[in-house]
Amino acid sequence: MKTLLLCVGLLLTWGDGQVLGEPLVSNQELQEMSTQGSKYINKEIQNAVKGVKEIKTLIEKTNEERKSLLDTLEEAKKKKEDALDETRDSEMKLKAIPGVCNETMMALWEECKPCLKQTCMKFYARVCRSGSGLVGHQLEEFLNQSSPFYFWMNGDRIDSLLESDRSQSPNMDFIREGDDDQKAVCKEIRHNSTGCLKMKDRCDKCQEILSVDCSTNNPAQAQLRQELNDSLQIAERLTQRYNELLRSYQRKMFNTSSLLEQLNDQFSWLSQLANLTQSEDQAYLRVSTVTSHISDSEAPSRVTEVVVKLFDSDPITVVIPEVPKDSPKFMDTVAEKALQEYRKKSREE
């Protein structure tokens, strides 16, 4: 096969061999054994070359899919960032308008805070590892300094989107899919108590803050709040879409990297043959000596040791138990074991 001959060739020497206690193995027999073993090696090379070509095609296809996915990911990221910009713009406009039903909100806020603290601390004590006392003090200060206006305009949802945007990147080394949300909340609570605000859904008075209607006092304010909520929903939807695409992209990269590692381990020995001298009349495997003796195991049996040179390797000794050297399977077994040893050394190098 011409393709193979371009990759491999050998410059090896011949030697004499013998079987202990039996007549000398002639050069003719050694040549026949070498030819038989080389046929097996040639078949393995053909299979390996075929496998490499198939895998190369698969990798090229995978790379095209990854490129397409990355383009889609970049497009989704742009839409998500535009939606976040609109959300921030609406937020700033809403903050600029004074007087947000302060009396009604403050009354609800005073009832919301104890429930929120209790709910958050129960969660923290149950899920998080340590620091409940410090976190409780920190949370109380945070709630006393916070405003119900932050709740009313869904500030916690906005902050979550912004934090997500800052922490995400596609070039990432590990897949973040399935990340433990509880651990993330624990970290957020320890950091600045904002994570506790995510638990407002469990407190009725906190929920009532969201339903306060300020349109009678300031219609423009109500309109801006509606615009903020609309842009927030769009941003959340686009962020979720981006997260899904990001995880898909990361899986593709992870799977491709794993595949390449497996292929390198499986076929690295083949790439080393390309530097061998090309010659059409040379064998891949040459038998130098054949020795037969009784094994040293608890159940002694006759074994045959065959010393061969495979490609450009140092001599490899192969031990074949209970297979007569005149068996059609003998040299296939020798060649298989020699190739296994050659692959092992190739991986180590």
Coordinates of N, CA, C and O in Angstrom, one line a residue, residues 139-266:
L139 N -26.1 40.8 57.8 CA -27.4 40.9 57.2 C -28.3 41.9 57.8 O -28.9 42.7 57.0
E140 N -28.3 42.0 59.1 CA -29.1 43.0 59.8 C -28.7 44.4 59.4 O -29.6 45.3 59.1
E141 N -27.4 44.7 59.4 CA -26.9 46.0 58.9 C -27.3 46.3 57.5 O -27.7 47.4 57.1
F142 N -27.2 45.3 56.7 CA -27.5 45.4 55.2 C -29.0 45.8 55.0 O -29.3 46.7 54.3
L143 N -29.9 45.1 55.7 CA -31.3 45.4 55.6 C -31.7 46.7 56.1 O -32.5 47.4 55.6
N144 N -31.0 47.2 57.2 CA -31.3 48.5 57.8 C -30.9 49.6 56.9 O -31.5 50.7 56.9
Q145 N -29.8 49.3 56.1 CA -29.3 50.3 55.1 C -30.0 50.3 53.8 O -29.8 51.2 53.0
S146 N -30.8 49.2 53.5 CA -31.4 49.0 52.2 C -32.7 49.8 52.2 O -33.3 50.2 53.2
S147 N -33.2 49.9 51.0 CA -34.4 50.7 50.7 C -35.5 49.7 50.1 O -35.1 48.9 49.2
P148 N -36.7 49.9 50.4 CA -37.8 49.1 49.7 C -37.8 49.4 48.2 O -38.4 48.6 47.4
F149 N -37.3 50.6 47.9 CA -37.3 51.0 46.5 C -36.5 50.0 45.6 O -36.8 49.7 44.5
Y150 N -35.4 49.5 46.3 CA -34.6 48.4 45.6 C -35.4 47.2 45.3 O -35.3 46.7 44.2
F151 N -36.3 46.8 46.2 CA -37.2 45.7 45.9 C -38.2 46.0 44.8 O -38.5 45.3 44.0
W152 N -38.8 47.2 45.0 CA -39.9 47.7 44.1 C -39.4 47.6 42.6 O -40.2 47.3 41.8
M153 N -38.2 48.0 42.4 CA -37.7 48.0 41.0 C -36.9 46.8 40.7 O -36.1 46.7 39.7
N154 N -37.0 45.7 41.5 CA -36.4 44.4 41.2 C -34.9 44.5 41.1 O -34.2 44.0 40.2
G155 N -34.3 45.3 42.0 CA -32.8 45.5 42.0 C -32.0 44.2 42.1 O -31.0 44.1 41.5
D156 N -32.6 43.2 42.9 CA -31.8 42.0 43.1 C -31.7 41.2 41.8 O -30.7 40.6 41.5
R157 N -32.8 41.3 41.0 CA -32.8 40.6 39.7 C -31.8 41.3 38.7 O -31.1 40.6 38.0
I158 N -31.8 42.6 38.8 CA -30.8 43.3 37.9 C -29.4 43.0 38.3 O -28.5 42.7 37.5
D159 N -29.1 43.0 39.6 CA -27.8 42.7 40.1 C -27.3 41.3 39.7 O -26.2 41.0 39.4
S160 N -28.3 40.3 39.8 CA -28.0 39.0 39.4 C -27.5 38.9 38.0 O -26.6 38.2 37.6
L161 N -28.3 39.6 37.1 CA -27.9 39.6 35.7 C -26.6 40.2 35.4 O -25.8 39.7 34.7
L162 N -26.3 41.3 36.1 CA -25.0 42.0 35.9 C -23.8 41.1 36.5 O -22.8 41.1 35.8
E163 N -24.0 40.5 37.6 CA -23.0 39.6 38.1 C -22.8 38.4 37.2 O -21.6 38.0 37.0
S164 N -23.9 37.9 36.6 CA -23.7 36.8 35.7 C -23.0 37.2 34.5 O -22.1 36.5 33.9
D165 N -23.2 38.4 34.0 CA -22.5 38.9 32.8 C -21.0 39.1 33.1 O -20.2 38.8 32.2
R166 N -20.7 39.5 34.3 CA -19.3 39.7 34.6 C -18.5 38.4 34.7 O -17.3 38.3 34.4
S167 N -19.2 37.4 35.1 CA -18.5 36.1 35.5 C -18.4 35.1 34.3 O -17.7 34.1 34.4
Q168 N -19.1 35.4 33.2 CA -19.2 34.4 32.1 C -18.2 34.7 31.1 O -17.9 35.8 30.7
S169 N -17.6 33.6 30.5 CA -16.7 33.6 29.4 C -16.7 32.3 28.7 O -16.6 31.2 29.3
P170 N -16.6 32.3 27.3 CA -16.6 31.0 26.5 C -15.2 30.4 26.5 O -15.1 29.3 26.1
N171 N -13.7 30.9 26.2 CA -12.3 30.5 26.2 C -12.0 29.6 27.4 O -11.0 29.0 27.5
M172 N -13.3 29.5 28.9 CA -13.3 28.8 30.2 C -12.8 27.4 30.1 O -13.0 26.7 29.2
D173 N -12.1 26.9 31.3 CA -11.4 25.6 31.2 C -12.3 24.5 31.6 O -12.1 23.3 31.2
F174 N -13.4 24.8 32.4 CA -14.2 23.7 32.9 C -15.7 24.0 32.7 O -16.1 25.2 32.6
I175 N -16.5 23.0 32.5 CA -17.9 23.2 32.3 C -18.5 23.6 33.6 O -18.4 22.9 34.6
R176 N -19.3 24.7 33.6 CA -19.9 25.1 34.8 C -21.4 24.6 34.9 O -22.1 25.0 35.9
E177 N -21.8 23.8 34.0 CA -23.1 23.3 34.0 C -23.3 22.5 35.3 O -22.5 21.7 35.7
G178 N -24.5 22.6 35.9 CA -24.8 21.8 37.1 C -24.1 22.4 38.3 O -24.0 21.8 39.4
D179 N -23.6 23.7 38.2 CA -22.9 24.3 39.4 C -23.9 24.4 40.5 O -25.1 24.6 40.3
D180 N -23.4 24.2 41.8 CA -24.3 24.1 42.9 C -24.8 25.5 43.3 O -24.0 26.4 43.8
D181 N -26.1 25.8 43.0 CA -26.7 27.1 43.2 C -26.6 27.4 44.7 O -26.5 28.6 45.1
Q182 N -26.8 26.4 45.6 CA -26.8 26.7 47.0 C -25.5 27.2 47.5 O -25.4 28.1 48.3
K183 N -24.4 26.6 47.0 CA -23.1 27.1 47.3 C -22.8 28.5 46.8 O -22.2 29.3 47.5
A184 N -23.4 28.8 45.6 CA -23.2 30.1 45.1 C -23.9 31.2 46.0 O -23.4 32.3 46.2
V185 N -25.1 30.8 46.4 CA -25.9 31.7 47.3 C -25.2 31.9 48.6 O -25.1 33.0 49.2
C186 N -24.6 30.8 49.2 CA -23.8 30.9 50.4 C -22.7 31.9 50.3 O -22.4 32.8 51.1
K187 N -22.0 31.8 49.2 CA -20.9 32.7 48.9 C -21.3 34.2 48.8 O -20.7 35.1 49.3
E188 N -22.5 34.3 48.1 CA -23.0 35.7 47.9 C -23.5 36.3 49.2 O -23.3 37.5 49.5
I189 N -24.1 35.5 50.1 CA -24.6 36.0 51.4 C -23.4 36.4 52.2 O -23.4 37.4 52.9
R190 N -22.3 35.6 52.3 CA -21.1 35.9 53.0 C -20.5 37.2 52.5 O -19.9 37.9 53.3
H191 N -20.6 37.4 51.2 CA -19.8 38.5 50.6 C -20.5 39.8 50.9 O -19.9 40.8 51.3
N192 N -21.8 39.9 50.6 CA -22.5 41.2 50.7 C -24.0 41.1 51.1 O -24.7 42.1 51.0
S193 N -24.5 39.9 51.5 CA -25.9 39.7 51.9 C -26.9 39.8 50.8 O -28.1 39.6 51.0
T194 N -26.5 40.2 49.6 CA -27.4 40.3 48.5 C -28.2 39.0 48.2 O -29.3 39.0 47.8
G195 N -27.5 37.9 48.4 CA -28.1 36.6 48.2 C -29.4 36.4 49.0 O -30.3 35.7 48.5
C196 N -29.5 37.1 50.1 CA -30.7 37.0 51.0 C -31.9 37.6 50.3 O -33.1 37.1 50.5
L197 N -31.7 38.6 49.4 CA -32.8 39.2 48.8 C -33.5 38.3 47.8 O -34.7 38.5 47.4
K198 N -32.8 37.2 47.4 CA -33.4 36.3 46.5 C -34.5 35.5 47.1 O -35.3 34.8 46.5
M199 N -34.6 35.6 48.5 CA -35.6 34.8 49.2 C -36.8 35.6 49.5 O -37.7 35.2 50.3
K200 N -37.0 36.7 48.9 CA -38.2 37.6 49.1 C -39.5 36.9 48.7 O -40.5 37.2 49.3
D201 N -39.4 35.9 47.8 CA -40.6 35.2 47.4 C -41.2 34.4 48.6 O -42.4 34.1 48.5
R202 N -40.5 34.2 49.6 CA -41.0 33.4 50.8 C -41.7 34.3 51.8 O -42.1 33.8 52.8
C203 N -41.6 35.6 51.6 CA -42.2 36.5 52.6 C -43.3 37.4 51.9 O -43.1 38.1 51.0
D204 N -44.5 37.2 52.5 CA -45.7 37.9 51.8 C -45.5 39.4 51.8 O -45.8 40.1 50.8
K205 N -45.0 40.0 52.9 CA -44.9 41.5 53.0 C -43.8 42.0 52.0 O -44.0 43.1 51.4
C206 N -42.8 41.2 51.7 CA -41.8 41.6 50.7 C -42.5 41.5 49.3 O -42.2 42.4 48.5
Q207 N -43.3 40.6 49.1 CA -44.0 40.5 47.8 C -45.0 41.6 47.6 O -45.2 42.1 46.5
E208 N -45.6 42.1 48.7 CA -46.5 43.2 48.6 C -45.8 44.5 48.1 O -46.5 45.3 47.5
I209 N -44.6 44.6 48.5 CA -43.8 45.8 48.0 C -43.8 45.9 46.5 O -44.0 46.9 45.9
L210 N -43.7 44.7 45.9 CA -43.6 44.7 44.4 C -44.9 45.1 43.8 O -44.9 45.6 42.6
S211 N -46.0 44.9 44.5 CA -47.3 45.2 43.9 C -47.8 46.6 44.2 O -49.0 47.0 43.9
V212 N -47.0 47.4 44.9 CA -47.4 48.8 45.2 C -47.6 49.6 44.0 O -46.7 49.6 43.1
D213 N -48.7 50.3 43.8 CA -49.1 51.1 42.6 C -48.9 52.5 42.9 O -49.6 53.1 43.8
C214 N -47.9 53.1 42.3 CA -47.6 54.6 42.5 C -48.2 55.4 41.3 O -47.8 56.6 41.2
S215 N -49.0 54.9 40.5 CA -49.4 55.6 39.3 C -50.3 56.8 39.6 O -50.2 57.8 38.9
T216 N -51.0 56.8 40.8 CA -51.8 58.0 41.1 C -50.9 59.2 41.5 O -51.3 60.3 41.3
N217 N -49.8 58.9 42.1 CA -48.9 59.9 42.5 C -48.0 60.4 41.4 O -47.7 61.6 41.3
N218 N -47.6 59.5 40.5 CA -46.6 59.8 39.5 C -46.8 58.9 38.3 O -46.1 57.8 38.3
P219 N -47.6 59.2 37.3 CA -47.9 58.3 36.2 C -46.6 58.0 35.4 O -46.4 56.9 34.9
A220 N -45.7 59.0 35.3 CA -44.4 58.8 34.6 C -43.6 57.7 35.2 O -42.9 56.9 34.6
Q221 N -43.6 57.7 36.6 CA -42.9 56.7 37.3 C -43.4 55.3 37.0 O -42.6 54.4 36.9
A222 N -44.7 55.2 37.0 CA -45.3 53.9 36.7 C -44.9 53.4 35.4 O -44.7 52.2 35.1
Q223 N -44.9 54.3 34.4 CA -44.5 53.9 33.0 C -43.1 53.5 33.0 O -42.7 52.5 32.3
L224 N -42.2 54.2 33.7 CA -40.8 53.8 33.7 C -40.6 52.5 34.3 O -39.7 51.7 33.9
R225 N -41.4 52.2 35.4 CA -41.2 50.9 36.1 C -41.7 49.8 35.1 O -41.0 48.7 35.1
Q226 N -42.7 50.0 34.4 CA -43.2 49.0 33.4 C -42.1 48.8 32.4 O -41.8 47.6 32.0
E227 N -41.5 49.8 31.9 CA -40.4 49.7 30.9 C -39.3 48.9 31.5 O -38.6 48.1 30.8
L228 N -38.9 49.2 32.8 CA -37.9 48.5 33.4 C -38.2 47.0 33.5 O -37.3 46.1 33.2
N229 N -39.4 46.7 33.9 CA -39.8 45.3 34.1 C -39.8 44.5 32.7 O -39.4 43.4 32.6
D230 N -40.2 45.2 31.7 CA -40.2 44.6 30.3 C -38.8 44.3 29.9 O -38.5 43.2 29.4
S231 N -37.9 45.3 30.0 CA -36.5 45.1 29.6 C -35.8 44.1 30.5 O -35.0 43.3 30.0
L232 N -36.2 44.0 31.7 CA -35.6 43.0 32.6 C -36.0 41.6 32.2 O -35.2 40.7 32.2
Q233 N -37.3 41.4 31.9 CA -37.7 40.1 31.4 C -37.0 39.7 30.1 O -36.6 38.5 30.0
I234 N -36.8 40.6 29.2 CA -36.1 40.3 28.0 C -34.7 40.0 28.3 O -34.1 39.0 27.7
A235 N -34.0 40.7 29.2 CA -32.6 40.5 29.5 C -32.5 39.1 30.2 O -31.5 38.4 29.9
E236 N -33.4 38.8 31.0 CA -33.4 37.5 31.7 C -33.5 36.3 30.7 O -32.8 35.3 30.8
R237 N -34.5 36.5 29.8 CA -34.7 35.5 28.8 C -33.5 35.3 27.9 O -33.0 34.2 27.6
L238 N -32.9 36.4 27.5 CA -31.7 36.3 26.6 C -30.5 35.8 27.4 O -29.6 35.1 26.8
T239 N -30.4 36.1 28.6 CA -29.3 35.6 29.4 C -29.4 34.1 29.6 O -28.4 33.4 29.5
Q240 N -30.6 33.6 29.8 CA -30.9 32.2 29.9 C -30.5 31.5 28.6 O -29.8 30.4 28.6
R241 N -30.9 32.1 27.5 CA -30.5 31.5 26.2 C -29.0 31.5 26.0 O -28.4 30.5 25.5
Y242 N -28.3 32.6 26.4 CA -26.9 32.6 26.3 C -26.2 31.6 27.2 O -25.3 30.9 26.8
N243 N -26.7 31.4 28.4 CA -26.2 30.4 29.3 C -26.3 29.0 28.7 O -25.4 28.2 28.8
E244 N -27.4 28.7 28.1 CA -27.6 27.4 27.4 C -26.6 27.2 26.3 O -26.0 26.1 26.2
L245 N -26.4 28.2 25.5 CA -25.5 28.1 24.4 C -24.1 28.0 24.9 O -23.2 27.2 24.3
L246 N -23.8 28.7 26.0 CA -22.4 28.6 26.6 C -22.1 27.3 27.1 O -21.0 26.7 26.8
R247 N -23.1 26.6 27.8 CA -22.9 25.3 28.2 C -22.7 24.3 27.1 O -21.9 23.4 27.2
S248 N -23.5 24.5 26.0 CA -23.4 23.6 24.9 C -22.0 23.8 24.2 O -21.3 22.8 23.8
Y249 N -21.5 25.0 24.1 CA -20.2 25.2 23.6 C -19.1 24.6 24.4 O -18.1 24.0 23.9
Q250 N -19.2 24.8 25.7 CA -18.2 24.2 26.6 C -18.2 22.7 26.6 O -17.1 22.0 26.6
R251 N -19.4 22.1 26.5 CA -19.4 20.6 26.3 C -18.7 20.2 25.0 O -18.0 19.2 25.0
K252 N -19.0 20.9 23.9 CA -18.3 20.6 22.7 C -16.8 20.6 22.8 O -16.1 19.8 22.3
M253 N -16.3 21.7 23.4 CA -14.9 21.8 23.6 C -14.3 20.7 24.5 O -13.2 20.2 24.2
F254 N -15.0 20.4 25.6 CA -14.5 19.4 26.5 C -14.5 18.0 25.8 O -13.5 17.3 25.9
N255 N -15.6 17.7 25.1 CA -15.6 16.4 24.4 C -14.6 16.3 23.3 O -13.9 15.2 23.1
T256 N -14.3 17.4 22.6 CA -13.3 17.4 21.5 C -11.9 17.2 22.1 O -11.1 16.4 21.6
S257 N -11.6 17.9 23.2 CA -10.3 17.7 23.9 C -10.1 16.3 24.4 O -9.0 15.8 24.3
S258 N -11.2 15.7 25.0 CA -11.1 14.4 25.5 C -10.8 13.4 24.3 O -10.0 12.5 24.5
L259 N -11.5 13.6 23.2 CA -11.3 12.8 22.1 C -9.9 12.8 21.5 O -9.3 11.8 21.2
L260 N -9.4 14.0 21.5 CA -8.0 14.2 21.0 C -7.0 13.5 21.9 O -6.0 12.9 21.4
E261 N -7.2 13.6 23.2 CA -6.3 12.9 24.1 C -6.4 11.4 23.9 O -5.4 10.7 23.9
Q262 N -7.6 10.8 23.7 CA -7.7 9.4 23.5 C -7.0 9.0 22.2 O -6.3 8.0 22.1
L263 N -7.2 9.8 21.1 CA -6.6 9.5 19.9 C -5.1 9.5 19.9 O -4.4 8.7 19.3
N264 N -4.6 10.5 20.6 CA -3.1 10.6 20.8 C -2.5 9.4 21.5 O -1.5 8.9 21.1
D265 N -3.3 8.9 22.5 CA -2.8 7.8 23.2 C -2.9 6.5 22.3 O -2.1 5.6 22.4
Q266 N -3.9 6.5 21.5 CA -4.2 5.3 20.7 C -3.3 5.2 19.4 O -2.9 4.1 19.0

